Tab-separated table of C-alpha atoms in Angstrom:
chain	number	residue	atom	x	y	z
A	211	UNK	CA	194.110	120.496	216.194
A	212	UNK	CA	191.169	119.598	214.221
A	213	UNK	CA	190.960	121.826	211.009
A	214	UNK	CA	187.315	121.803	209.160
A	215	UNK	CA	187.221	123.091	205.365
A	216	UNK	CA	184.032	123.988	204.445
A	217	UNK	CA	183.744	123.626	200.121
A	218	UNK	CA	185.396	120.762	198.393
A	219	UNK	CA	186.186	123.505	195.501
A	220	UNK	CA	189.995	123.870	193.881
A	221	UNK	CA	190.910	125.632	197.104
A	222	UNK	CA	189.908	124.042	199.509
A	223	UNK	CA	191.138	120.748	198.239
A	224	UNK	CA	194.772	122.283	197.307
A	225	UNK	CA	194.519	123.097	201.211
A	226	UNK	CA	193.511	119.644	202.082
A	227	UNK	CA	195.830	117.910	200.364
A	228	UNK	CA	199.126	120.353	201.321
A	229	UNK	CA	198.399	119.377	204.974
A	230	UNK	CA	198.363	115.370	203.848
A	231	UNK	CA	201.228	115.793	202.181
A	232	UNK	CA	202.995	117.236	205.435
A	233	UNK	CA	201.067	115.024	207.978
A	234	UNK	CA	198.589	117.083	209.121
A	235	UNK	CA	194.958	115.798	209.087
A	236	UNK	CA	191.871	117.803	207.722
A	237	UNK	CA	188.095	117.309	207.072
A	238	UNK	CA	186.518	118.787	204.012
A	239	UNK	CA	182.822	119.218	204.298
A	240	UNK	CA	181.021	119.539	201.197
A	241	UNK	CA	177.146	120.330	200.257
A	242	UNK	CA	177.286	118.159	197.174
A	243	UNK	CA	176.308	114.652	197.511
A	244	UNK	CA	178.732	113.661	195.418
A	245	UNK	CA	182.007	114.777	193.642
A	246	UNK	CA	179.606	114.358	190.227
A	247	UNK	CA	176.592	115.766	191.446
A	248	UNK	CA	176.945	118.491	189.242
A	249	UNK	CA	178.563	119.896	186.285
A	250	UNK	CA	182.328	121.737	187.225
A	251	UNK	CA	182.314	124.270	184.458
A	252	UNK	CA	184.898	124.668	181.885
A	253	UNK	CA	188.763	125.054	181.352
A	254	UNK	CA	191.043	126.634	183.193
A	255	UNK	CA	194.547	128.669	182.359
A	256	UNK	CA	196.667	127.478	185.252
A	257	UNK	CA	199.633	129.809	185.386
A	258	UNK	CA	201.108	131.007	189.335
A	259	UNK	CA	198.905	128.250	190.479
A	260	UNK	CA	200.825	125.537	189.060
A	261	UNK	CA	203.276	126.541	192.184
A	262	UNK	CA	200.562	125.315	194.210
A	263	UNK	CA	200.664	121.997	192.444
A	264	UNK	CA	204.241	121.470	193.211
A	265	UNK	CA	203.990	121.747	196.595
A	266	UNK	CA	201.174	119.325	196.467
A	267	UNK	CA	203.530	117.046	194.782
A	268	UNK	CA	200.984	117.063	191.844
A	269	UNK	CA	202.710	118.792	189.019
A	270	UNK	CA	203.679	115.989	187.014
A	271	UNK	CA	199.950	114.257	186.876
A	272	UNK	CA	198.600	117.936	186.247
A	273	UNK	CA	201.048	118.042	183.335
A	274	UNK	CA	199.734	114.531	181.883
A	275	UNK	CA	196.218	115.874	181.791
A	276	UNK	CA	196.918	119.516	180.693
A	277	UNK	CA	196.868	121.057	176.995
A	278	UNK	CA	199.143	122.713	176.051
A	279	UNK	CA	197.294	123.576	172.515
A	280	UNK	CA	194.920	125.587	175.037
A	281	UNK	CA	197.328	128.371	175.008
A	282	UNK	CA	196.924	128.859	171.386
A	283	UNK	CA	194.424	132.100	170.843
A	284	UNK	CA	192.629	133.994	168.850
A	285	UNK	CA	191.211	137.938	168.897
A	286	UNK	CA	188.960	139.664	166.896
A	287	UNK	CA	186.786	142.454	166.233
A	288	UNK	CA	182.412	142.464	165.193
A	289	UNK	CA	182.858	142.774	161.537
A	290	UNK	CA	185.514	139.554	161.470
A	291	UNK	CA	188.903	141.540	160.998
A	292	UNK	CA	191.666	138.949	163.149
A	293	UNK	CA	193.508	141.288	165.477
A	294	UNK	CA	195.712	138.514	166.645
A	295	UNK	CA	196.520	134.859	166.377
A	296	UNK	CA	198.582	132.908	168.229
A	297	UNK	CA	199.161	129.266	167.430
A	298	UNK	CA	201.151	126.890	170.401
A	299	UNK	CA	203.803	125.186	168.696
A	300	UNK	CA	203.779	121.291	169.879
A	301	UNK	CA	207.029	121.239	172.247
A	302	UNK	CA	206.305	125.064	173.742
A	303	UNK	CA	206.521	125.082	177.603
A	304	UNK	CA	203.482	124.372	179.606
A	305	UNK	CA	203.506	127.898	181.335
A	306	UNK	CA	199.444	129.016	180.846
A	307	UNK	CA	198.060	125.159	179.850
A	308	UNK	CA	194.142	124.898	179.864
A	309	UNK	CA	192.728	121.936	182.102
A	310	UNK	CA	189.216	120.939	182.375
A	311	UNK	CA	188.154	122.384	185.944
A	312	UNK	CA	186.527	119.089	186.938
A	313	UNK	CA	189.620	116.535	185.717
A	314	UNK	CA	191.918	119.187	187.893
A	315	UNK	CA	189.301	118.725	191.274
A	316	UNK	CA	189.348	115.008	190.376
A	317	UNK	CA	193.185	114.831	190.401
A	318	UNK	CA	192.743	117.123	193.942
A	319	UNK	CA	189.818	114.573	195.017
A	320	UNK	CA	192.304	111.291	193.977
A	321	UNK	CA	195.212	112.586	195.839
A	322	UNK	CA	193.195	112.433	199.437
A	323	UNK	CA	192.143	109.405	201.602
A	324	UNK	CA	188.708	108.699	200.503
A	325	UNK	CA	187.167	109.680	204.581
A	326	UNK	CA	188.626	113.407	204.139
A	327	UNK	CA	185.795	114.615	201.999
A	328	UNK	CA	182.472	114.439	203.923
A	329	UNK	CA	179.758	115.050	201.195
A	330	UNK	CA	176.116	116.224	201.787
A	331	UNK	CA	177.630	118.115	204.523
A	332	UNK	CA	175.953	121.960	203.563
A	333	UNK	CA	177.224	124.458	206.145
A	334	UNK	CA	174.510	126.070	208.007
A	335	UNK	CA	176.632	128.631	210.517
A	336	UNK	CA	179.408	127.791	213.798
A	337	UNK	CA	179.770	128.802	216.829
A	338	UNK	CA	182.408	128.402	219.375
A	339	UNK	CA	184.005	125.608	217.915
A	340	UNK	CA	180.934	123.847	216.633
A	341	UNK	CA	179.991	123.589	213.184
A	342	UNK	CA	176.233	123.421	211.933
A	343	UNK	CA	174.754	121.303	208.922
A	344	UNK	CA	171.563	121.719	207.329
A	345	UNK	CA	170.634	118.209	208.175
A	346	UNK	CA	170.871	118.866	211.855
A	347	UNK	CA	174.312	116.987	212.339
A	348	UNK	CA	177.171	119.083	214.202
A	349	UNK	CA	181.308	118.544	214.142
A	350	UNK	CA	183.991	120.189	216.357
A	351	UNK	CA	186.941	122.649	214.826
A	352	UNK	CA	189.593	124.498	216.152
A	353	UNK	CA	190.540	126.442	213.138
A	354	UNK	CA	187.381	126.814	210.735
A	355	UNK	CA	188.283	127.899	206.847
A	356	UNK	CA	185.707	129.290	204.700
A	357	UNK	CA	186.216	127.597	200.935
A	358	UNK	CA	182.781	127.992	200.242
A	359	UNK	CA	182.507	130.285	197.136
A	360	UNK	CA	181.339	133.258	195.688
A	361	UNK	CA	178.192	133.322	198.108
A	362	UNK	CA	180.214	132.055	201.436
A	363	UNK	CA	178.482	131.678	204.565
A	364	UNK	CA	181.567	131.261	206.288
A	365	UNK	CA	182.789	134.691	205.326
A	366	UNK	CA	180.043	136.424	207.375
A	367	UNK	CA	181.645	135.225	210.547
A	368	UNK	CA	184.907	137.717	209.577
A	369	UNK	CA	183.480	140.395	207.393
A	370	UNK	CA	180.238	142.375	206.699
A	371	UNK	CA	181.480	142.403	203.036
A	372	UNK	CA	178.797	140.962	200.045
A	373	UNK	CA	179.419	140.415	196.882
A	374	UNK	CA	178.051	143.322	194.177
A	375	UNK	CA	176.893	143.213	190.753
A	376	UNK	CA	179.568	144.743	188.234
A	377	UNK	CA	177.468	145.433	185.724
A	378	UNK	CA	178.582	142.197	183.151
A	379	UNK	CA	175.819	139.544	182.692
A	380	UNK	CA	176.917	136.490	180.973
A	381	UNK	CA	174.594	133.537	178.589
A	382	UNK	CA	176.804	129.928	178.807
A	383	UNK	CA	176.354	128.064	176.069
A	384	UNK	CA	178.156	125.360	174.271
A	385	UNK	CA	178.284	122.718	171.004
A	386	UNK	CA	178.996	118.990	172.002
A	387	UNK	CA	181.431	116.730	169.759
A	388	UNK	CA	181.916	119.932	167.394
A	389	UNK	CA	184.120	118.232	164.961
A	390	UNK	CA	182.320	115.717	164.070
A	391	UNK	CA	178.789	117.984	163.863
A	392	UNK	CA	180.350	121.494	162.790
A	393	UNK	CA	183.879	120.845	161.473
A	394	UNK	CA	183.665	124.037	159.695
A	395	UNK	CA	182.908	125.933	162.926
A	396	UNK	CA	185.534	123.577	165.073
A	397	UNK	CA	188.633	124.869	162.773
A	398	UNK	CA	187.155	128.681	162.669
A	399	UNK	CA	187.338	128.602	166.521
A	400	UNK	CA	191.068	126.275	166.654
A	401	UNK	CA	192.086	124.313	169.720
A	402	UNK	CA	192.325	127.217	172.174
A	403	UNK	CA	190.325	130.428	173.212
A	404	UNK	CA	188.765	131.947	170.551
A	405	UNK	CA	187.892	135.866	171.602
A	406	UNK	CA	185.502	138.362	169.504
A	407	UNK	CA	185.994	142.101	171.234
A	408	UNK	CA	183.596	145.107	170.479
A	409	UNK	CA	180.214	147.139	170.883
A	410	UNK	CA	179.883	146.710	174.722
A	411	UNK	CA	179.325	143.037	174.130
A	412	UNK	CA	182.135	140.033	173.748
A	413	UNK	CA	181.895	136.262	172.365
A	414	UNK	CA	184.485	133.698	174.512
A	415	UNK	CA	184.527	130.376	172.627
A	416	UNK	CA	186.727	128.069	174.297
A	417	UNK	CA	187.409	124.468	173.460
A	418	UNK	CA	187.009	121.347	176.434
A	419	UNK	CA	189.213	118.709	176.653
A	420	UNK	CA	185.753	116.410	175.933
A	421	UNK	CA	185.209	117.384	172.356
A	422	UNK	CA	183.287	120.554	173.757
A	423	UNK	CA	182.940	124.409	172.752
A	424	UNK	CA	181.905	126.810	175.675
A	425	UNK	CA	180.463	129.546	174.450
A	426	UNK	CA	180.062	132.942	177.289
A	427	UNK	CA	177.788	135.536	175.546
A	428	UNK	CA	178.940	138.598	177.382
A	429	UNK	CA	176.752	141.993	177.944
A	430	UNK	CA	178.711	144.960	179.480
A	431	UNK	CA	177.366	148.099	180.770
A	432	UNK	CA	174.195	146.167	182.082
A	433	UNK	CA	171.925	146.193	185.298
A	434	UNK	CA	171.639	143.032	187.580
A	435	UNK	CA	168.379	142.411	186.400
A	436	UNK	CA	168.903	143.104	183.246
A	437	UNK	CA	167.847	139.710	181.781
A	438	UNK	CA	164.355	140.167	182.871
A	439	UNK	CA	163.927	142.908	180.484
A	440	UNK	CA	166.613	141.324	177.717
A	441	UNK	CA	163.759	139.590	176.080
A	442	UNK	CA	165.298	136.228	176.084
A	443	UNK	CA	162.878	133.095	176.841
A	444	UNK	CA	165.394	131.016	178.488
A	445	UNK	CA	162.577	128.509	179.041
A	446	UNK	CA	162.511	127.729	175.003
A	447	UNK	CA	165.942	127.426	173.684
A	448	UNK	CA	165.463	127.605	170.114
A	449	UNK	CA	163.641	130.959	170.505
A	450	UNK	CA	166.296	132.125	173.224
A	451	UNK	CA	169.593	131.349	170.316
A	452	UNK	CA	167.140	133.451	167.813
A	453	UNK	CA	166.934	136.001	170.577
A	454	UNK	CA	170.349	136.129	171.430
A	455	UNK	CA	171.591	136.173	167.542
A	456	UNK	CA	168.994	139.500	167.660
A	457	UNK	CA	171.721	140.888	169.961
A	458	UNK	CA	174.277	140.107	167.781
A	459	UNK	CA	172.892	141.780	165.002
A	460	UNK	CA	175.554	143.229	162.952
A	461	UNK	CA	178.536	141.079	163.699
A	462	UNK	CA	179.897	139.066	161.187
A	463	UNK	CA	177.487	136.323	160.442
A	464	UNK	CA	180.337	133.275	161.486
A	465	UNK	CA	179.436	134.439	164.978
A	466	UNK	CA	176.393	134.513	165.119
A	467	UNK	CA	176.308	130.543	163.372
A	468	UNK	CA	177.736	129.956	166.662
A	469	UNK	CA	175.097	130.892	168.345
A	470	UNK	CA	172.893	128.913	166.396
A	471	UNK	CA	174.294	125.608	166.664
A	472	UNK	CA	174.228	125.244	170.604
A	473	UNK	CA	173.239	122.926	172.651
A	474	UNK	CA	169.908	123.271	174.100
A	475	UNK	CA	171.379	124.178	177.475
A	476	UNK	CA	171.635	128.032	177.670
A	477	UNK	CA	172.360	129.802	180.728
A	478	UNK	CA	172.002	133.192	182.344
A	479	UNK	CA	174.713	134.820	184.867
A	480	UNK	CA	174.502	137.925	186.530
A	481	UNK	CA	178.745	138.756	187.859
A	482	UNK	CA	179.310	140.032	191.178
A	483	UNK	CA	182.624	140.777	193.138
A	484	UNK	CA	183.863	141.199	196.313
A	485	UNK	CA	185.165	144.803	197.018
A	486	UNK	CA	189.166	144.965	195.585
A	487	UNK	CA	191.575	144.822	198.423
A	488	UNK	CA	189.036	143.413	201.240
A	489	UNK	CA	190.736	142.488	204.378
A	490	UNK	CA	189.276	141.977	207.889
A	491	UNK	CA	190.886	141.659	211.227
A	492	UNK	CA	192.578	138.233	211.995
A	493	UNK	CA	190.646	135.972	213.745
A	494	UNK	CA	192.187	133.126	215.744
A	495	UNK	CA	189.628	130.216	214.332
A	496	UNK	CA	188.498	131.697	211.343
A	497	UNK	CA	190.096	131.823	207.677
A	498	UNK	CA	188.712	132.361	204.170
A	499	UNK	CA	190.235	131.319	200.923
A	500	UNK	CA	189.373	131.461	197.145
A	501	UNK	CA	186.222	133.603	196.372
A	502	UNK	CA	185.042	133.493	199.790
A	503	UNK	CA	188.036	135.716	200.299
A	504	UNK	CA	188.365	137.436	197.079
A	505	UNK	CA	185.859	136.579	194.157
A	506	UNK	CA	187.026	138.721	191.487
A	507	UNK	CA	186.083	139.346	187.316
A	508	UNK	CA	186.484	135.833	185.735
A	509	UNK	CA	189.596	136.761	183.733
A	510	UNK	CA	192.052	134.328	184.572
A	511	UNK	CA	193.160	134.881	188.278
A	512	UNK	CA	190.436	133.293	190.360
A	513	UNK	CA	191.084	129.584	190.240
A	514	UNK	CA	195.269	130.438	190.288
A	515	UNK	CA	194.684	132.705	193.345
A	516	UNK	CA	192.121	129.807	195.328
A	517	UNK	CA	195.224	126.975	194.565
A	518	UNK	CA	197.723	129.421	195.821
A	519	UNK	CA	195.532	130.652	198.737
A	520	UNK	CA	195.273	126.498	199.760
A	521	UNK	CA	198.674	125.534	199.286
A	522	UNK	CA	200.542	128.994	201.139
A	523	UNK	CA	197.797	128.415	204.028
A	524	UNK	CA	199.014	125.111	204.004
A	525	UNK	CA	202.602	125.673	204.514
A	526	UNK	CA	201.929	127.949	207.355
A	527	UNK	CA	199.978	125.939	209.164
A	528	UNK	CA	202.770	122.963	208.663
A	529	UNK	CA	205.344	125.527	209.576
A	530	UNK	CA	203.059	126.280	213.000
A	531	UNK	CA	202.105	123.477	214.151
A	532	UNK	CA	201.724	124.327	217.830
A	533	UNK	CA	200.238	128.029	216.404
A	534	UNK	CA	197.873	128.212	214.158
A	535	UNK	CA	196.499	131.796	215.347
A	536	UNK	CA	199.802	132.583	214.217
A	537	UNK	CA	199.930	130.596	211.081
A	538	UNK	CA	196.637	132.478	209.837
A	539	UNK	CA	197.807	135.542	210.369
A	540	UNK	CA	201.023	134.885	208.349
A	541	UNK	CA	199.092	133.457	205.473
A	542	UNK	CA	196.364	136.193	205.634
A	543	UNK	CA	199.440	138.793	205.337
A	544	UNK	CA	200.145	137.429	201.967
A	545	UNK	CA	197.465	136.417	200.654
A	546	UNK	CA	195.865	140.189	201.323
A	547	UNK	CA	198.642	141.732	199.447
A	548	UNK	CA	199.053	138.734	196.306
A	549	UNK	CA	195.078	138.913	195.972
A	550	UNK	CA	194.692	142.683	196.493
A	551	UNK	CA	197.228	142.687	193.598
A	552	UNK	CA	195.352	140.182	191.281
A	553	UNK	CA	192.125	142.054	192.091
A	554	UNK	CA	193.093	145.279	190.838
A	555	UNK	CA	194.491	143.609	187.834
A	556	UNK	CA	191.474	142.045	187.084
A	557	UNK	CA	189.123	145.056	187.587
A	558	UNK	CA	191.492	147.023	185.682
A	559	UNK	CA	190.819	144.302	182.425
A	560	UNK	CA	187.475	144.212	183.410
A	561	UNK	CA	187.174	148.045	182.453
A	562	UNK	CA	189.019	147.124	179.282
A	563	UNK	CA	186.482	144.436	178.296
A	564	UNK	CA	183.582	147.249	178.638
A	565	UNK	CA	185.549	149.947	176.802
A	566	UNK	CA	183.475	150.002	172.826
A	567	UNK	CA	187.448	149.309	171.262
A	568	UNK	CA	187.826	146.120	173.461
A	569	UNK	CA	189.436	144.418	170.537
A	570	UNK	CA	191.983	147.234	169.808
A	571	UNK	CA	193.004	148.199	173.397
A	572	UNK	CA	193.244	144.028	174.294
A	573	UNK	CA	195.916	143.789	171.201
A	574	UNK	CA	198.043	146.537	172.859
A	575	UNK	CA	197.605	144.953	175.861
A	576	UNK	CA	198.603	141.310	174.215
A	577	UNK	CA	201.227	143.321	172.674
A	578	UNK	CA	202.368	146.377	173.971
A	579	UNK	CA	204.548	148.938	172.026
């Protein structure tokens, strides 16, 4: 059985790597040229998919490059008033860690035989057991699965289903080395995820694992295009951070220094979703995984959900070796119902996030009672 992957993202590689581990060979095609072609984002709180680790027989190396002092947070409100602050103590258990999203695919990418990953392989469409590239070249699959992402071309060969905007746009920013450049800002924000709730709009600062301070501006309540009208020159960053501290007007002023001390790299995203609960009919060759299969509000699920997709498709197809039809259709069972289940959790915060009392109603929901 040949089995093409088509994305060389967290999922797909979890899948990869499951089949290694139980002798079952795979080829990953990926559009990069190169596993550092391009930035991998920021960190990640690895919670149910640390299951998926295990039965890579990774969980000890993703322990050695988690942090733990990732878990520690902070929430509050506009005006400055701390709703809630919760500080990891040294020895706690490693149950939500943070990990930098691109040394978690490099531990994925170090874990396969170097010929598994095909890069500069972008996926142009397959038919009847051929797959397409955009560079004219062609490979044979029995079982195709789609690990592509968000905007999956693999996913139109099972499902009509796009992805539609849910009225959040996001600005990324972030402040290199901010300990040694804004110590004052670096202890204000502490070693974790540093969350300020209220108006229709939200501030996630989040510290890297490189010294680093992602920064996601977020607007709720807002059209797809509504940056074309925001009046934010994304082509001049100095005049974009004034811009963006104009729509921040009011909040206490240690947010909005922030803002001012990014980096010069500010940028816009406009977040879709796939509809909650999507499902199509099980196809024999065909699979999806991760946000091909899923993509839901960036709260904490998606990158769990994409190792546990890879790993549980994994095992089934190790458990049918002679089947995979059969194998699919097991994992797909699952992985409908634990995703369907994430999905409405996560649309269900989403509202939350939106609501003008974010900061009070995410306290009851931190704690309850």
């Amino acid at each position: 059985m040949t089995i093409a992957i088509v994305g060389a993202g967290l999922g797909g590689l979890a899948l990869a790597r499951v089949l290694h581990v139980n002798g079952i060979d795979a080829v990953v095609y990926e559009r990069e040229p190169s596993r550092g072609a391009r930035g991998q984002g920021g960190m990640l709180d690895i919670h149910s998919g640390q299951r998926a680790l295990r039965e890579a027989g990774l969980i000890d190396q993703f322990y050695a490059i988690a942090r733990g002092e990732g878990q520690d947070m902070r929430l509050l409100e506009p005006d400055g008033t701390l709703l809630l602050q919760e500080d990891t103590p040294d020895d706690a258990p490693l149950e939500r860690p943070e990990v930098d999203r691109a040394d978690l695919r490099n531990l994925l990418l170090d874990s396969l035989p170097e010929d598994v990953v095909r890069w500069g392989h972008a996926f142009k469409c397959a038919d009847n057991g051929l797959l397409y590239f955009a560079d004219g070249s062609s490979a044979t699959y029995d079982l195709l699965v789609g690990a592509d992402g968000a905007n999956s071309r693999v996913r139109a060969l099972l499902t009509d289903a796009r992805p539609a905007h849910i009225g959040q746009n996001v600005v990324e920013l972030s402040i290199s080395d901010i300990d040694r450049t804004h110590p004052d800002l670096a202890a204000m924000v502490g070693r974790g995820n540093y969350w300020v709730l209220g108006n229709g709009q939200s501030l996630a600062a989040q510290r890297n694992g490189d010294g680093r301070v992602r920064i996601g501006l977020n607007f709720y309540n807002t059209a797809e295009d509504w940056f074309a009208t925001s009046g934010i020159p994304f082509d001049d960053p100095a005049a974009a951070r004034a811009r963006l501290i104009e729509l921040f007007a009011g909040w206490d002023t240690r947010f909005t220094a922030l803002i001012a001390a990014c980096d010069d790299t500010i940028v816009p995203r406009s977040l879709t979703t796939l509809p909650v609960g999507l499902t199509w009919p099980s196809a024999s060759s065909v699979t999806l995984l991760g946000d091909a299969a899923h993509l839901m509000p960036p709260v904490g699920e998606g990158a769990n959900m994409a190792l546990l997709d890879g790993a549980l498709l994994g095992l089934a197809l190790a458990a049918h070796p002679d089947d995979y039809p059969a194998a699919v259709k097991e994992y797909e069972r699952e992985m409908f119902e634990r995703t369907g289940a994430a999905a409405r959790m996560s649309a269900d915060m989403q509202k939350l996030l939106m609501s003008p009392d974010a900061g009070r109603r995410m306290l009851e929901f931190f704690q309850p009672g």
